[in-house]
Coordinates of C-alpha atoms in Angstrom, one line a residue:
M42 CA 270.7 219.6 154.4
K43 CA 272.6 215.9 153.7
G44 CA 271.4 216.6 149.7
F45 CA 274.0 220.3 150.1
V46 CA 276.3 218.8 151.6
L47 CA 275.8 215.3 150.0
M48 CA 276.3 217.5 146.3
L49 CA 279.1 220.3 147.6
L50 CA 281.2 216.3 148.0
C51 CA 280.9 215.6 144.8
L52 CA 281.4 217.8 142.7
L53 CA 284.5 218.7 144.8
F54 CA 285.5 215.0 143.9
T55 CA 284.6 215.0 140.6
S56 CA 286.0 218.3 139.5
S57 CA 290.0 217.1 140.0
L58 CA 288.5 214.1 137.7
F59 CA 286.6 216.5 135.4
T60 CA 289.2 220.0 135.4
Q61 CA 288.4 220.4 131.7
S62 CA 284.1 219.4 131.3
L63 CA 283.4 220.4 134.7
H64 CA 283.3 224.2 135.9
V65 CA 282.5 224.5 140.0
N66 CA 281.4 228.3 141.3
F67 CA 280.7 229.7 144.3
G68 CA 279.3 232.7 146.0
F69 CA 279.2 233.6 149.5
L70 CA 277.2 236.8 151.2
V71 CA 276.6 238.1 154.8
K72 CA 273.0 240.4 154.2
A73 CA 271.8 242.7 157.4
K74 CA 268.7 243.7 156.7
I75 CA 265.9 245.8 158.1
Q76 CA 262.2 245.6 157.5
L77 CA 259.3 247.6 157.9
G78 CA 255.9 246.8 157.4
N79 CA 251.7 246.1 158.5
Q80 CA 252.7 243.0 158.8
N81 CA 256.0 242.4 160.1
Q82 CA 258.8 243.9 161.2
A83 CA 262.1 243.2 162.3
L84 CA 266.1 242.9 161.6
K85 CA 268.4 240.5 160.8
V86 CA 271.4 239.0 159.7
S87 CA 272.0 235.4 157.6
A88 CA 274.8 234.0 156.3
N89 CA 274.1 233.1 152.3
T90 CA 276.0 230.0 150.7
L91 CA 275.1 229.0 146.7
I92 CA 277.3 226.4 144.6
V93 CA 277.2 226.3 140.9
G94 CA 277.8 223.1 139.0
Q95 CA 278.3 222.4 135.3
Y96 CA 279.3 219.2 133.7
K97 CA 279.2 219.7 129.2
N98 CA 274.8 221.1 129.0
V99 CA 273.8 219.6 132.7
S100 CA 273.7 222.1 135.6
L101 CA 272.9 222.0 139.4
E102 CA 272.4 225.4 142.3
S103 CA 272.7 224.0 145.5
G104 CA 271.0 227.5 148.0
L105 CA 272.1 227.8 152.2
S106 CA 271.1 230.0 154.4
F107 CA 271.7 230.6 158.0
F108 CA 269.0 233.7 159.7
S109 CA 268.2 235.2 163.1
G110 CA 267.3 238.9 164.1
Y111 CA 264.6 240.7 166.4
L112 CA 261.4 240.6 166.0
F113 CA 259.1 243.5 167.1
K114 CA 255.6 241.6 164.3
K115 CA 255.0 239.3 162.9
H116 CA 252.0 238.5 160.2
N117 CA 250.4 240.8 161.7
I118 CA 251.0 240.2 165.7
K119 CA 253.0 242.3 167.2
T120 CA 256.3 240.5 170.0
K121 CA 259.6 241.2 170.5
G122 CA 262.0 238.7 170.8
F123 CA 264.9 236.6 168.0
H124 CA 263.8 234.4 166.0
Y125 CA 265.7 232.1 163.4
G126 CA 266.0 229.5 160.4
Y127 CA 268.0 228.2 157.3
D128 CA 266.9 227.7 153.6
V129 CA 268.0 225.1 151.3
F130 CA 266.9 225.0 148.1
L131 CA 268.5 222.4 144.7
L132 CA 267.9 222.6 141.2
S133 CA 269.3 220.8 138.0
G134 CA 268.8 221.9 134.2
I135 CA 270.6 221.5 130.6
G136 CA 273.0 224.8 129.8
N137 CA 276.3 225.8 130.8
N138 CA 275.2 227.7 133.4
N139 CA 278.0 228.5 135.9
N140 CA 276.3 232.0 136.9
L141 CA 274.8 232.3 139.9
L142 CA 272.2 234.1 139.4
G143 CA 270.2 231.3 141.6
S144 CA 270.3 232.9 144.7
S145 CA 267.2 235.3 143.5
F146 CA 266.4 232.4 144.9
F147 CA 267.1 233.7 148.1
E148 CA 265.5 236.3 150.7
D149 CA 265.9 239.5 150.2
P150 CA 268.5 238.5 146.6
I151 CA 271.6 239.5 146.3
L152 CA 271.9 239.0 142.2
L153 CA 274.7 237.8 142.3
G154 CA 275.9 237.2 138.4
K155 CA 279.4 237.5 136.0
S156 CA 279.0 239.9 132.6
K157 CA 279.1 236.4 130.4
E158 CA 276.8 235.7 127.1
N159 CA 276.9 232.5 126.0
Q160 CA 275.0 232.0 129.9
R161 CA 272.1 229.3 130.2
F162 CA 269.9 227.6 132.4
Y163 CA 266.9 226.0 132.1
G164 CA 265.4 223.7 135.8
L165 CA 263.4 222.7 138.0
G166 CA 263.9 222.0 141.5
F167 CA 262.8 221.7 145.4
G168 CA 264.3 222.5 148.8
F169 CA 262.7 224.3 152.3
E170 CA 263.1 226.4 155.1
K171 CA 262.0 226.5 158.2
E172 CA 261.7 229.6 160.9
F173 CA 262.0 229.2 164.5
L174 CA 260.0 231.9 166.4
P175 CA 259.8 233.4 169.7
Q176 CA 257.6 231.3 172.6
D177 CA 254.9 233.6 172.0
V178 CA 253.9 232.7 168.3
S179 CA 255.8 229.8 168.3
D180 CA 252.5 227.4 167.7
F181 CA 254.3 229.6 163.5
N182 CA 256.7 227.7 164.0
Q183 CA 257.1 226.0 160.3
R184 CA 258.6 224.3 157.6
L185 CA 257.2 224.8 154.2
G186 CA 258.7 222.1 151.1
K187 CA 259.2 224.7 148.1
F188 CA 258.7 224.1 143.7
L189 CA 261.0 226.2 141.6
I190 CA 261.3 227.4 138.4
R191 CA 264.3 228.8 136.9
L192 CA 264.7 229.9 133.5
S193 CA 267.9 232.8 132.6
Q194 CA 269.5 233.4 129.7
R195 CA 272.8 236.5 129.7
N196 CA 272.8 237.9 132.9
Q197 CA 268.1 237.8 132.3
S198 CA 266.5 235.2 135.1
F199 CA 262.8 233.9 135.6
N200 CA 261.5 232.6 139.0
V201 CA 258.5 230.7 139.3
Q202 CA 259.1 229.6 142.9
F203 CA 255.6 228.0 145.0
K204 CA 256.0 227.6 148.9
N205 CA 253.8 225.4 150.7
D206 CA 253.5 223.9 154.6
F207 CA 252.1 220.4 152.5
R208 CA 254.0 217.2 152.3
A209 CA 254.3 214.6 149.4
G210 CA 256.5 211.9 150.2
K211 CA 260.4 212.5 150.9
I212 CA 260.4 215.0 147.4
F213 CA 258.0 217.7 149.3
N214 CA 259.4 218.2 152.9
G215 CA 256.1 220.3 153.8
Q216 CA 255.2 220.4 157.9
G217 CA 252.1 218.8 156.6
T218 CA 250.4 221.6 159.2
D219 CA 247.9 223.4 157.0
F220 CA 247.6 226.7 158.6
G221 CA 249.9 229.7 159.6
A222 CA 252.2 230.8 156.5
T223 CA 250.4 228.0 154.8
G224 CA 251.2 229.2 150.9
S225 CA 253.0 230.8 148.7
L226 CA 252.9 232.2 145.2
T227 CA 256.1 234.3 143.2
I228 CA 256.7 234.7 139.5
S229 CA 259.7 237.1 139.1
Y230 CA 261.6 238.6 136.9
S231 CA 266.1 239.9 137.6
N232 CA 268.6 241.8 135.4
I233 CA 271.8 241.3 136.4
E234 CA 273.1 245.0 133.9
N235 CA 276.5 244.7 135.3
L236 CA 278.9 243.7 138.3
L237 CA 277.4 247.3 140.1
N238 CA 273.9 246.9 139.6
A239 CA 271.4 244.5 139.6
Y240 CA 267.3 244.8 139.5
Y241 CA 264.2 242.9 140.0
L242 CA 260.4 242.5 139.7
G243 CA 257.7 240.9 140.0
V244 CA 254.2 239.7 141.3
G245 CA 253.5 237.6 144.5
L246 CA 249.9 235.4 146.8
S247 CA 250.9 234.7 150.2
L248 CA 248.3 233.2 152.6
F249 CA 247.7 232.9 157.3
T250 CA 245.6 231.3 158.5
P251 CA 245.4 231.4 162.1
L252 CA 245.4 227.4 163.9
Q253 CA 242.3 224.6 163.8
D254 CA 240.4 223.8 167.0
Y255 CA 240.9 220.3 166.4
S256 CA 238.9 219.5 169.6
K257 CA 235.7 221.3 168.4
T258 CA 232.9 220.2 166.1
P259 CA 233.9 221.8 162.3
N260 CA 230.2 223.7 162.4
N261 CA 231.9 227.4 162.2
P262 CA 229.1 229.6 160.2
I263 CA 232.0 231.6 158.1
N264 CA 232.4 231.1 155.2
S265 CA 230.1 227.4 155.4
D266 CA 228.1 228.6 152.5
D267 CA 224.7 228.9 154.3
G268 CA 225.8 226.6 156.6
S269 CA 226.3 223.2 153.6
K270 CA 230.7 223.0 154.3
N271 CA 232.5 222.4 157.4
V272 CA 234.5 224.7 158.7
W273 CA 236.9 225.3 161.2
H274 CA 236.3 227.1 164.5
L275 CA 240.3 228.4 165.7
Q276 CA 242.6 228.2 168.5
E277 CA 242.9 231.5 170.4
P278 CA 244.5 233.5 170.9
H279 CA 245.1 234.7 167.6
T280 CA 241.7 234.5 165.7
N281 CA 242.2 237.1 163.9
T282 CA 245.7 236.4 161.7
F283 CA 244.4 235.3 159.0
Y284 CA 245.8 237.5 155.4
A285 CA 245.5 236.2 151.9
N286 CA 248.8 239.0 150.6
A287 CA 248.3 239.9 146.7
F288 CA 250.9 241.9 145.8
V289 CA 254.1 243.5 143.4
F290 CA 256.9 243.9 144.1
G291 CA 261.2 245.4 143.2
G292 CA 264.1 246.5 144.2
F293 CA 267.3 247.3 143.1
V294 CA 271.3 245.7 143.6
T295 CA 274.5 248.0 144.4
S296 CA 277.7 247.4 144.9
H297 CA 277.4 246.7 148.8
F298 CA 273.2 248.0 149.2
S299 CA 269.7 247.1 148.2
S300 CA 266.1 248.2 148.4
A301 CA 263.0 246.4 148.1
L302 CA 260.0 247.0 148.2
K303 CA 256.0 245.1 147.9
V304 CA 253.1 247.3 148.1
G305 CA 249.4 244.7 147.5
V306 CA 246.2 244.0 149.3
N307 CA 245.5 242.1 152.4
S308 CA 242.0 241.1 151.1
K309 CA 240.3 238.0 152.4
K310 CA 237.9 237.5 150.0
I311 CA 241.0 236.0 147.7
G312 CA 241.8 234.4 150.3
A313 CA 239.1 232.3 150.9
Y314 CA 238.5 231.7 147.3
V315 CA 242.0 230.9 146.7
Q316 CA 241.9 228.7 149.6
N317 CA 237.9 227.0 149.1
K318 CA 239.2 225.6 145.4
L319 CA 241.8 223.7 147.0
H320 CA 240.2 222.7 149.8
D321 CA 236.8 221.8 148.4
S322 CA 238.9 220.6 145.2
F323 CA 240.8 217.8 146.9
G324 CA 239.6 217.2 149.4
L325 CA 241.2 218.9 152.7
N326 CA 238.1 219.8 154.6
P327 CA 237.1 221.5 156.6
R328 CA 237.2 225.1 155.3
F329 CA 239.0 228.0 157.6
P330 CA 236.3 230.6 158.7
W331 CA 237.7 233.2 156.6
D332 CA 235.6 237.2 156.6
V333 CA 234.7 237.4 152.9
A334 CA 232.1 240.7 154.0
A335 CA 236.1 242.1 155.8
K336 CA 237.1 244.9 153.9
D337 CA 240.1 245.3 151.6
K338 CA 243.4 246.5 153.5
L339 CA 247.0 247.9 151.5
F340 CA 249.9 245.8 152.2
I341 CA 253.0 247.9 152.0
E342 CA 256.7 245.9 153.4
W343 CA 259.7 248.5 152.9
S344 CA 263.2 246.2 153.7
A345 CA 267.0 247.9 153.1
L346 CA 270.2 245.5 153.7
T347 CA 274.0 245.8 153.0
F348 CA 276.3 242.7 152.4
S349 CA 279.3 241.8 151.4
T350 CA 280.0 239.1 149.3
L351 CA 283.1 237.2 148.6
Q352 CA 282.3 234.8 144.8
T353 CA 284.5 232.6 142.5
N354 CA 284.6 233.1 138.6
D355 CA 285.3 230.4 136.2

């Protein structure tokens, strides 16, 4: 949050000194969303700001989002109550970019772009997000760190977004919990065809695990490779909330409306394979008790939202 404010002040100050070379664009969005699916169901509103600064062949992108809403289901758990949170990121890279395609990193992306043929950006960055859930699921209030890559040419953008709750100094600012929405990876392509029509599509993987019970010896036989690996026992009451979603997604955006769909498989076999590799390779023992004998399930999620935007055109 402090980094976002500092960058904003820096851009405003330097713009008065280098008005011939520095270009700054702002985008502001207000969104209202309905989300329906077999794992998450919610109503949500959010306010999002994106700032892009370009000086010669160096560009910065920074985004800040605040959101709130009412939950009916979260992480497979039925619940009723309000939630809120924030999301912030900062990227730097090369290119003559003063486009607003960094908006594709927001959840439920609304693609803000401009019809300029010479736009390009090759950059990477970091961010973090935090969500505060209703009391009965508040154990899963987590801060997730984010690593971001964005490569764009004109109004086309290729994005990589990795989220995890691990912490690496002050650069990757996860909470270090190793449970809940512990990790995800999405790779996407977006294209703004004109100022009124855009679309995006991609693939993703997201993992969720219950809370481990530190008071018990990690000798759970499930996913232990016949007792050769240490495996956590879990805390009640949410012991059966594991999921590993491997999915494809896509969406389209018009002038004031957007809709998106995710479809895939919820496979505990995939979850066990991915997390076991990480825990066994990097010494993050014990494992989690993924039920690898469980049948795969359908994962589906649809969302629709309406929005209003305001943006500069430097």
